[in-house]
Coordinates of C-alpha atoms in Angstrom, one line a residue:
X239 CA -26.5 -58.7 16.7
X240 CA -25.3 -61.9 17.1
X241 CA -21.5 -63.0 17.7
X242 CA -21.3 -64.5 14.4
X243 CA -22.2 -61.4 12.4
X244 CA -20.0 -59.6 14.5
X245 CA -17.1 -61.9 13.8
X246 CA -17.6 -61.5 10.0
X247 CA -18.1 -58.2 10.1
X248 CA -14.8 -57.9 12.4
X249 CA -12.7 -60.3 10.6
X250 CA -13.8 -58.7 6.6
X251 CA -12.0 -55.3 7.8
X252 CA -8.8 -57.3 8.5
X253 CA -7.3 -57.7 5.4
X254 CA -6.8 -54.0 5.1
X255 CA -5.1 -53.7 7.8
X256 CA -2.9 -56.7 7.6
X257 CA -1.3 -54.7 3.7
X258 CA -1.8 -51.4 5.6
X259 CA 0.3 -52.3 8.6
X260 CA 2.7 -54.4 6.4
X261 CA 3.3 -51.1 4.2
X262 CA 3.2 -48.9 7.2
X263 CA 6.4 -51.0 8.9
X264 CA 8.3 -52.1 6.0
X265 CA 7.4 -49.7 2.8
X266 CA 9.7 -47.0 3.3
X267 CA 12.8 -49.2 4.2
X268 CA 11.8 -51.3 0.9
X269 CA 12.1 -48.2 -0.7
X270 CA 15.5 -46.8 0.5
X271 CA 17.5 -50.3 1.0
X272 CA 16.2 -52.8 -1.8
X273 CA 14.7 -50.8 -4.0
X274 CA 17.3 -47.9 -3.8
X275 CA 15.8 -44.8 -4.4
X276 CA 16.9 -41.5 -2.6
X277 CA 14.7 -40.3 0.5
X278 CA 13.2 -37.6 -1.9
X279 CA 11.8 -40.3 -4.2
X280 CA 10.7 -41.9 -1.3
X281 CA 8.8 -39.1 0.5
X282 CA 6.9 -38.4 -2.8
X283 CA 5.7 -42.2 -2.7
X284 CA 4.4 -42.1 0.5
X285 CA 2.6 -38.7 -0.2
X286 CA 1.4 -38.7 -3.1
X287 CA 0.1 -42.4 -2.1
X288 CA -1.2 -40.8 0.9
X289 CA -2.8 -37.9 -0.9
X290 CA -4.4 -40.1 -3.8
X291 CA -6.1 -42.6 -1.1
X292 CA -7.3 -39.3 0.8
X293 CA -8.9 -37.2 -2.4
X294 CA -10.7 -41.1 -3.2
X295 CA -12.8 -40.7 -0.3
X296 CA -15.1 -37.9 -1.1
X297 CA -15.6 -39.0 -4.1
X298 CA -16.1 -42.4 -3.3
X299 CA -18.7 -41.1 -0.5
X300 CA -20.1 -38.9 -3.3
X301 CA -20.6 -42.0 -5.5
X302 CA -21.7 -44.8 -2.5
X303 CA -24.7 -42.0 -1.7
X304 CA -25.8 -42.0 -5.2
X305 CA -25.8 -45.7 -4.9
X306 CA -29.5 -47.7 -5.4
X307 CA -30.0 -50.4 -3.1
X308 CA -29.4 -53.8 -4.8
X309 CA -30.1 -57.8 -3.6
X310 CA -27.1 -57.6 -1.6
X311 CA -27.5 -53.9 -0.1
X312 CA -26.2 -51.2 -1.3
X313 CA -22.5 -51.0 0.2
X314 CA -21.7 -54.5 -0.4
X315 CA -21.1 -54.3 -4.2
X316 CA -18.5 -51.7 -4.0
X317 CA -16.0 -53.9 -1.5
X318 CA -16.5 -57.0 -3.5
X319 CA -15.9 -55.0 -7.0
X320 CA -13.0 -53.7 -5.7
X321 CA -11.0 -56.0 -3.7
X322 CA -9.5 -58.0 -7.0
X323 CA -8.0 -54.9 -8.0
X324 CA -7.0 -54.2 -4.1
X325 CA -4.6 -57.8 -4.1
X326 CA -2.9 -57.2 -7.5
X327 CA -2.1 -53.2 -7.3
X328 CA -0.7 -54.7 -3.8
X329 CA 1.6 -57.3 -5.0
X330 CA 3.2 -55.0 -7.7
X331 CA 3.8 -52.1 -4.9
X332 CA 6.6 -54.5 -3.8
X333 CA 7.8 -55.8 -7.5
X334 CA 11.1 -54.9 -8.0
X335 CA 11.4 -53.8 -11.9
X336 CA 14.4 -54.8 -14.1
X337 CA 14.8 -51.0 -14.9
X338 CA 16.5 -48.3 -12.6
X339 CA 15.9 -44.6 -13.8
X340 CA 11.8 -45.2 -13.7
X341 CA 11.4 -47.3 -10.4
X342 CA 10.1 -43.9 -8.6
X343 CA 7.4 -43.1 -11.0
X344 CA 6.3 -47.1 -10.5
X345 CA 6.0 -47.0 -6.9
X346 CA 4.1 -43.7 -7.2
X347 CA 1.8 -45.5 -9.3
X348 CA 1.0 -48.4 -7.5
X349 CA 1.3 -46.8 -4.2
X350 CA -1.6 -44.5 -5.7
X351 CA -3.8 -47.0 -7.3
X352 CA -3.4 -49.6 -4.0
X353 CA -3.9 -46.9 -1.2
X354 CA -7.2 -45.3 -3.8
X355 CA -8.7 -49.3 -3.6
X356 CA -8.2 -49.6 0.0
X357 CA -10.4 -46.6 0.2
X358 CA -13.1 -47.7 -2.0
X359 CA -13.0 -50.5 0.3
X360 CA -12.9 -48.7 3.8
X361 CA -15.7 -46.4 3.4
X362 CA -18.4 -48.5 2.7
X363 CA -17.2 -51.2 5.1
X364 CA -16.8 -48.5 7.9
X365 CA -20.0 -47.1 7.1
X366 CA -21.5 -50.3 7.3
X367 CA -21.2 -49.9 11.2
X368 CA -24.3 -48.0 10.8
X369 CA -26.4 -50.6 8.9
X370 CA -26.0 -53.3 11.1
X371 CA -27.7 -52.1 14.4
X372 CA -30.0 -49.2 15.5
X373 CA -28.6 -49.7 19.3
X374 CA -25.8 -47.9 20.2
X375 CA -24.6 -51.0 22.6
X376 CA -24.8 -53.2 19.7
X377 CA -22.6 -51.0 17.3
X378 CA -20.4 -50.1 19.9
X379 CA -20.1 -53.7 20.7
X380 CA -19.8 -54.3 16.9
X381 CA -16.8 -51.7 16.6
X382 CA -14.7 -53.5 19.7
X383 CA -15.0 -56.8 17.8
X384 CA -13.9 -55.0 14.5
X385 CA -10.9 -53.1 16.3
X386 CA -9.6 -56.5 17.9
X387 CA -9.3 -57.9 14.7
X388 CA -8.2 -54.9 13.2
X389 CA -5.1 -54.8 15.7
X390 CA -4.9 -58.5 15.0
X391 CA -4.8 -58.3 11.2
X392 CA -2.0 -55.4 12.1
X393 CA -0.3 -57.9 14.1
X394 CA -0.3 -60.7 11.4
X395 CA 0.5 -58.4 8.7
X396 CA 3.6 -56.9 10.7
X397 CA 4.7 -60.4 11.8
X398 CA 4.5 -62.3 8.3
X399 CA 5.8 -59.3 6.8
X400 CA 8.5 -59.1 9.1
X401 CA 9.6 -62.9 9.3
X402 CA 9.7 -63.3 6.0
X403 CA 11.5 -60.2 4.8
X404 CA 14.1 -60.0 7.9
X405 CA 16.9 -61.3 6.5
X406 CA 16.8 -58.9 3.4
X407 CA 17.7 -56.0 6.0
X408 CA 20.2 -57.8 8.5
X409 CA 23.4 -57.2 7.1
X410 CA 26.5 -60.1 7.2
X411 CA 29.7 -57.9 7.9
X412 CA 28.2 -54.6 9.5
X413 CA 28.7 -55.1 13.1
X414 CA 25.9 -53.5 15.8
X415 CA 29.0 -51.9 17.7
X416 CA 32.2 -51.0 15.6
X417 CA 35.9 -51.3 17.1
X418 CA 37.3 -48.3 18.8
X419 CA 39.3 -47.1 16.0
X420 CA 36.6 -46.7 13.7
X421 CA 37.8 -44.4 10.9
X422 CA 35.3 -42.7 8.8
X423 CA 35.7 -45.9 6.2
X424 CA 33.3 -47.7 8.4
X425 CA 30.5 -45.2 8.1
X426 CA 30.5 -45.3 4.3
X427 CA 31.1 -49.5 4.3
X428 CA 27.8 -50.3 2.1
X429 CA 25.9 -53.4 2.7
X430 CA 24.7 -53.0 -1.0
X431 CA 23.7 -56.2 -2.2
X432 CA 25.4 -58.5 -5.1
X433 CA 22.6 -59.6 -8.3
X434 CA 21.9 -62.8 -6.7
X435 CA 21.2 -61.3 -3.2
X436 CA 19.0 -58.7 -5.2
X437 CA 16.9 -61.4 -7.0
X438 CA 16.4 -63.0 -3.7
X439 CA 15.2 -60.3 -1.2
X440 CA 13.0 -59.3 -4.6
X441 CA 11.6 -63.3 -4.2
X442 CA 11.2 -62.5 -0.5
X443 CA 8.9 -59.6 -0.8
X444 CA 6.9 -61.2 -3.4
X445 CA 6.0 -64.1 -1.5
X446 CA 5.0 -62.0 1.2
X447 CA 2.9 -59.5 -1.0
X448 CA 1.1 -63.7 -2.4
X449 CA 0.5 -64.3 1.2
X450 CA -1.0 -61.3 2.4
X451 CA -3.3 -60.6 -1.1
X452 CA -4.9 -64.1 0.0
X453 CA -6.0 -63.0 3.3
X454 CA -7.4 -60.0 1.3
X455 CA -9.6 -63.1 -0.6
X456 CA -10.0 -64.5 2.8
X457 CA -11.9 -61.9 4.3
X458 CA -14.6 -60.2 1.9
X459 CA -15.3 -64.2 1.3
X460 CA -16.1 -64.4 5.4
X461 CA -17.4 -60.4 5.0
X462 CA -20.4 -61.5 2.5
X463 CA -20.9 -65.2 3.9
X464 CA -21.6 -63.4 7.5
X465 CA -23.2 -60.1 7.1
X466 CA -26.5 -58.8 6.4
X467 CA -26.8 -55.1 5.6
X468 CA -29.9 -53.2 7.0
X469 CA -31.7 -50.9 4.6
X470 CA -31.0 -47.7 6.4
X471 CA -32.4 -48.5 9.6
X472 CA -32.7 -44.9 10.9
X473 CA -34.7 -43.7 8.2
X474 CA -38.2 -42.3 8.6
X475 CA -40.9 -43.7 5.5
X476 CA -41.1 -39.9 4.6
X477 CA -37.3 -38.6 4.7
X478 CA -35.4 -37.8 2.0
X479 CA -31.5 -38.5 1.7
X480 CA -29.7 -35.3 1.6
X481 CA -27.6 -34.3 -1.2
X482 CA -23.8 -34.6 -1.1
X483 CA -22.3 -31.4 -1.0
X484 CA -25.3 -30.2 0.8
X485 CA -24.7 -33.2 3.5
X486 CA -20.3 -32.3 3.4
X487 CA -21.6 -28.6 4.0
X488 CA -23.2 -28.9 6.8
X489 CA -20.9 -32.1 8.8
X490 CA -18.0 -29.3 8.6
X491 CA -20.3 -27.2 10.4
X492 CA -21.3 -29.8 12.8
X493 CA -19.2 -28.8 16.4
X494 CA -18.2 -32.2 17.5
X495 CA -17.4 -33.7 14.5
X496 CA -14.9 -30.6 13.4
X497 CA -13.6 -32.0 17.5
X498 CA -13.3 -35.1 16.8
X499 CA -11.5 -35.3 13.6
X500 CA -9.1 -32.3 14.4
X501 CA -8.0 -34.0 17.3
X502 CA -7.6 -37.6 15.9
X503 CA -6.1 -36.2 12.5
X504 CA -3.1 -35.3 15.0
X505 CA -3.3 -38.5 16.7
X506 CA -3.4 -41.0 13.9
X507 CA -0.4 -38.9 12.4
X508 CA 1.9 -39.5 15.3
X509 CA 1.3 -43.3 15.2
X510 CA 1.6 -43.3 11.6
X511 CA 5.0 -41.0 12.0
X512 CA 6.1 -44.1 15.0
X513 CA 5.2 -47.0 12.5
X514 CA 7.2 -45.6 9.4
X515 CA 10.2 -44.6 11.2
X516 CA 10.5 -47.6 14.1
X517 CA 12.2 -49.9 11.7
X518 CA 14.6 -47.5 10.8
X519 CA 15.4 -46.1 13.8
X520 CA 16.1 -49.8 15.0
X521 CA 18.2 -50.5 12.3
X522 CA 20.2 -47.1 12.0
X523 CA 19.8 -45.5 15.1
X524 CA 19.7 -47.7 18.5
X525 CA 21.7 -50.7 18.1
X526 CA 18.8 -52.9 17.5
X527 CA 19.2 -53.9 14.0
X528 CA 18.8 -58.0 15.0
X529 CA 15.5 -57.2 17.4
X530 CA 13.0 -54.9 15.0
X531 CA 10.8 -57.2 13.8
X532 CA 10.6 -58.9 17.4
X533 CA 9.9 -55.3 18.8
X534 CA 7.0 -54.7 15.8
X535 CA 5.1 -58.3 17.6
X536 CA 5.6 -56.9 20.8
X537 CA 3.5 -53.7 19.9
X538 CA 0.9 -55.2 18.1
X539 CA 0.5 -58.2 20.7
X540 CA 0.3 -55.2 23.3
X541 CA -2.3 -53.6 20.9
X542 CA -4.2 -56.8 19.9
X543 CA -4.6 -58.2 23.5
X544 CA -5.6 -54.7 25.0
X545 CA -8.3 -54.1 22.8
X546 CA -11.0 -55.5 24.5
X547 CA -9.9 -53.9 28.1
X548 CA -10.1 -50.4 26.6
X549 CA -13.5 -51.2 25.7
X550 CA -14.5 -51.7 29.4
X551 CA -12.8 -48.8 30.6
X552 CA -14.6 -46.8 28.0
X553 CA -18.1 -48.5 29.4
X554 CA -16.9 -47.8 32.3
X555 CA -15.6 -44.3 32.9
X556 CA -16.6 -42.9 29.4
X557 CA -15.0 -43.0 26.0
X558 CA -13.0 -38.7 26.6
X559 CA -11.7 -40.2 30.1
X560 CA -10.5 -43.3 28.4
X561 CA -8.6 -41.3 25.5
X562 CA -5.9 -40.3 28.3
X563 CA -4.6 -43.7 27.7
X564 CA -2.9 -42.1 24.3
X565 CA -0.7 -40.5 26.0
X566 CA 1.3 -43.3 28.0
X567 CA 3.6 -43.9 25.2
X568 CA 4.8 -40.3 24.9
X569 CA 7.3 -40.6 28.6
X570 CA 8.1 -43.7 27.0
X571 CA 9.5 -43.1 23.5
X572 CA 11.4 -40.2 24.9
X573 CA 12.8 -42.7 27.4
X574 CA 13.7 -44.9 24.4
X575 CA 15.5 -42.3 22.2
X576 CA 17.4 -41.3 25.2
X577 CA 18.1 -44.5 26.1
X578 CA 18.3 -46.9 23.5
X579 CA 18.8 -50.4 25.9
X580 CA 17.3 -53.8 24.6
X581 CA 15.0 -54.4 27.8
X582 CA 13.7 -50.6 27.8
X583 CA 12.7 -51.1 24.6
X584 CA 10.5 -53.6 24.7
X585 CA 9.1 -52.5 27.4
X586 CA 8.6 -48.9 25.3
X587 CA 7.0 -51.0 22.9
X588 CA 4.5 -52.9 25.0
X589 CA 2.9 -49.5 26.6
X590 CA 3.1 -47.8 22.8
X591 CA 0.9 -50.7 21.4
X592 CA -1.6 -50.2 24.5
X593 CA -1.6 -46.4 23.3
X594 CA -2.0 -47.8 19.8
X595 CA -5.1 -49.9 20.6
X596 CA -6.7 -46.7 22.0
X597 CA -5.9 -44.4 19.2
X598 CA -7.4 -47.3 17.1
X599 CA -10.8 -47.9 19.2
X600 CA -11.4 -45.0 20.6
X601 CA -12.6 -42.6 16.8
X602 CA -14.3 -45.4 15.5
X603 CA -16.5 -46.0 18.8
X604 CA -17.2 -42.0 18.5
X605 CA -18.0 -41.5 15.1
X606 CA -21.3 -43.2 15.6
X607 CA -22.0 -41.0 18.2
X608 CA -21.2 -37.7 15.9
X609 CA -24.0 -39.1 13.5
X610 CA -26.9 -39.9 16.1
X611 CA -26.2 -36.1 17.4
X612 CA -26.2 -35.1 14.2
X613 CA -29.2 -36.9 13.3
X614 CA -31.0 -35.5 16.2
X615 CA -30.6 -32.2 14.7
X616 CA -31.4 -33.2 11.3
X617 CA -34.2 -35.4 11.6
X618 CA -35.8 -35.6 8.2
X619 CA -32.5 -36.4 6.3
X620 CA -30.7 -39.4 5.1
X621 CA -27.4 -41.0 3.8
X622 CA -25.3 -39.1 5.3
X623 CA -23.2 -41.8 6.9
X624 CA -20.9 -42.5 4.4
X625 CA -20.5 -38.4 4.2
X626 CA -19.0 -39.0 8.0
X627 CA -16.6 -41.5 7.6
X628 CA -15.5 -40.1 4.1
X629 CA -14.6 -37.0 4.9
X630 CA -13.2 -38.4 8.2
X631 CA -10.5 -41.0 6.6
X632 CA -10.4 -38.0 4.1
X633 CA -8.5 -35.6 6.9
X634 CA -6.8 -38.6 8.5
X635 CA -4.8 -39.7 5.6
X636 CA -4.1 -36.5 4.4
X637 CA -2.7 -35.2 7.8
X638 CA -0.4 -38.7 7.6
X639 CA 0.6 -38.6 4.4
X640 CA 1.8 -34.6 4.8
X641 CA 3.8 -36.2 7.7
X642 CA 5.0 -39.3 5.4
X643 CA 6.4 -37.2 3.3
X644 CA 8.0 -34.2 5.8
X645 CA 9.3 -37.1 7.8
X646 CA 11.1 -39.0 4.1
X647 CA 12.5 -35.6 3.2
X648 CA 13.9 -34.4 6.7
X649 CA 16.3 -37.7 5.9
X650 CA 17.2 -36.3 2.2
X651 CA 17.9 -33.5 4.0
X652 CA 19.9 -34.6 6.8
X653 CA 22.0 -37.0 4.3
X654 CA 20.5 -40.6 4.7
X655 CA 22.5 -43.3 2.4
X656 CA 21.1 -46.2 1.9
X657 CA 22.9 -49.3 2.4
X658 CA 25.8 -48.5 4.6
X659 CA 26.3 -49.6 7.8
X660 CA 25.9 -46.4 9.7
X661 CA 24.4 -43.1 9.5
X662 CA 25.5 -39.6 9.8
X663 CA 25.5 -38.0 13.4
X664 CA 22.4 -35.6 11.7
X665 CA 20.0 -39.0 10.4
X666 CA 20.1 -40.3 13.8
X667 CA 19.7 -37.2 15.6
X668 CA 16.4 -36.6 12.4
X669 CA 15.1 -40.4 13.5
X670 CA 15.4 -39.5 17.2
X671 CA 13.5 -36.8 16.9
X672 CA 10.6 -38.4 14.5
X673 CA 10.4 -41.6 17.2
X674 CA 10.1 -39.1 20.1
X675 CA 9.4 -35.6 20.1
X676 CA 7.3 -35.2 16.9
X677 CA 4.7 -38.2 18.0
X678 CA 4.5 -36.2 21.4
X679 CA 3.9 -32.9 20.8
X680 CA 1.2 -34.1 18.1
X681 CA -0.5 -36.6 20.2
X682 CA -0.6 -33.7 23.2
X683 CA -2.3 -31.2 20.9
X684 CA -4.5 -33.9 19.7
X685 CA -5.4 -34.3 23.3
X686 CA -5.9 -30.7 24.2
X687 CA -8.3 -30.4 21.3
X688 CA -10.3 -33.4 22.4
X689 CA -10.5 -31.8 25.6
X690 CA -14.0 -29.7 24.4
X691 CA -15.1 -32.3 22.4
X692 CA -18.9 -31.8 23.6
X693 CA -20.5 -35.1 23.6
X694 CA -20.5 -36.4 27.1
X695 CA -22.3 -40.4 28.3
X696 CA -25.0 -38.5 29.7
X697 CA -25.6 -36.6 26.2
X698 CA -25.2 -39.8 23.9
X699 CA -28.1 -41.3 26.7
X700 CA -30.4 -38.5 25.8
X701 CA -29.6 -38.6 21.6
X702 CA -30.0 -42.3 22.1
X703 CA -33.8 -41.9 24.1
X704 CA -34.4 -38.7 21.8
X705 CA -34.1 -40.8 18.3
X706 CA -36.4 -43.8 19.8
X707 CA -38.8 -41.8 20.3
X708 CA -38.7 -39.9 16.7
X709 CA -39.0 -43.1 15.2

């Protein structure tokens, strides 16, 4: 593969992740403080958005394998078809409507519709990782030049976001530390804004939501200028593609991909759990209200920049070895909660975006891997890449919208108002607990699981020797 088509190929997945981190940062604090719905409301957004993007993968997967090869391939169609639909059910997830009583049942809607498009996007274009290269150097080469600009479209969609729509959540007359004689007045002093203020933060978000659906344009334009999909390069002239639920019958069966996805359905929930909640607990929580959107860069510049040395110490010392690396921000984000000083935590956020990158490279790099072993073992069959990363996104989402929506009710519970200048005793303790222990404990089990995943370098040099010489 040549740089070029691995540029295009890297930079067309971007988009996504530019509305995915934006909505991952910013989405649930849109909810509670401009848009002013309770917690509940806002739990069953992110859930049920969650939950409508993850049951659109099988069936997306079931409908992209039924797909007949066309001029342009036969994944192509489906991210160019869809992204239209992708910018505007995007840009009306963060339009404020004039009405009050219905705003939930709007957000549920668009949260569904935008989060079911992203989907109908992400599986062919991860699948695609399959259909560019038959070496295992070039796609994993191919899926370090994706990740980079993966993290980098995270980092630009968390940084416009968060420039643009800062002032919208730093309130004039709450102070970061109140006076000594702080009565209980103080706690329930609401920062809730006047009509104009209203009109204006809903300006704010809109622009932001116009900037980032052009980058959406952006990069399937660059995707389909740059890259050439291959005609199911592993195929034999005599196999035959193997029918969906068939093909989703027997990858549940398959040992190390039931591994890999247990373990990184735990991992991807804890980062997810870190993303929604960081700008909250910054702003209600640790003193940090002026610094969050300063704190989101330095993650995702950690993350962006350490991309490509997690790729050499994968080459290196093997992709299982190099997962250890998720684990550096667990000391740290206890360390933070504990003790929530300005210079700690930015230091907490530069190792947690190093973890980041690594929870980001590292399932994608593997997942290739699953489906050479499991080619090996299934040598006459056919199409069932797209059953792989499906089902795969499928768990993943699922797992983090379940812990969306525990996380959003956990504040109902524990009594979070939105728009005053400080919460209860009980939300702080709730956020605490979400940024810290709750990321830890899921990213150790992850861990442990991965621990007897089964596919070592030695084995993916033997699949890799074993399929050239099948075809």
């Amino acid at each position: 593969l040549s740089i070029c088509s691995k540029l295009c190929y890297a930079i067309g997945g971007a988009p996504n992740q530019v509305a995915g981190s934006a909505a991952a940062f910013f989405l649930q604090i849109y909810l509670l403080d401009i848009a002013h719905i309770t917690p509940f409301h806002a739990s069953l957004v992110l859930f049920i958005g969650k939950a409508s993007g993850a049951f659109t993968d099988p069936v997306a997967g079931f409908f992209i394998s039924k797909s007949r090869w066309t001029r342009i391939g036969r994944l192509m169609p489906w991210m160019l078809a869809c992204t239209p639909f992708t910018v505007v059910s995007y840009f009306f997830l963060w339009y404020l409507p004039p009405f009050v009583s219905g705003r939930a049942a709007w957000y549920v809607t668009f949260n569904c519709l935008f989060q079911a498009l992203t989907t109908l996007f992400q599986v062919p274009y991860s699948a695609l990782t399959m259909f560019l290269s038959t070496d295992q150097k070039d796609r994993d080469s191919a899926t370090a030049y994706r990740m980079t600009m993966e993290v980098l479209g995270t980092l630009i969609g968390a940084a416009l976001q968060g420039q643009i729509v800062a002032s919208a959540h730093v309130s004039h007359h709450c102070t970061v530390n109140p006076p000594v004689n702080t009565t209980d007045s103080w706690h329930d002093t609401t920062s809730v804004p006047d009509p104009s203020d209203i009109l204006s933060h809903q300006v704010i978000y809109m622009i932001a939501a116009g900037v980032i659906g052009g980058v959406y344009l952006l990069g399937i334009v660059v995707l389909f200028l740059g890259v050439k999909e291959k005609d199911d390069p592993y195929a034999l002239s005599s196999d035959r593609a193997i029918p969906f639920c068939k093909g989703l019958g027997l990858t549940m069966k398959h040992g190390p991909y039931v591994k890999l996805t247990a373990s990184f359905l735990l991992i991807s929930t804890a980062v997810q759990l870190e993303q929604s909640n960081f700008v909250l607990f910054c702003t209600q929580a640790s003193g940090l209200r002026n610094h969050f959107q300063y704190l989101v860069v330095t993650i995702l510049v950690s993350a962006a920049v350490s991309v490509p040395l997690w790729q050499k110490i994968l080459q290196r010392f093997g992709k299982k070895c190099a997962a250890c690396g998720i684990s550096w921000m667990i000391p740290f984000a206890v360390m933070l909660v504990t003790i929530p000083n300005l210079i700690l935590a930015y230091f907490v956020a530069f190792v947690s975006g190093l973890s980041i990158a690594a929870s980001l490279l590292l399932p994608w790099s593997m997942l290739p891997d699953v489906v050479d072993n499991f080619r090996l073992q299934n040598p006459h069959g056919k199409g069932q890449e797209t059953i792989f990363y499906s089902s795969y996104v499928f768990f993943t989402k699922m797992s983090a919208g379940i812990g969306l929506g525990i996380s959003a009710a956990g504040l109902e519970f524990t009594g979070y108002k939105p728009g005053i200048c400080r919460q209860s005793d009980d939300v702080i303790l709730t956020l605490k607990i979400l940024i810290g222990a709750v990321p830890g404990i899921l990213i150790f089990l992850g861990l442990f699981i991965l621990f007897f995943y089964p596919i070592t370098e030695q084995s993916r040099k033997e699949t890799k020797l074993a399929l050239e010489e099948l075809r």
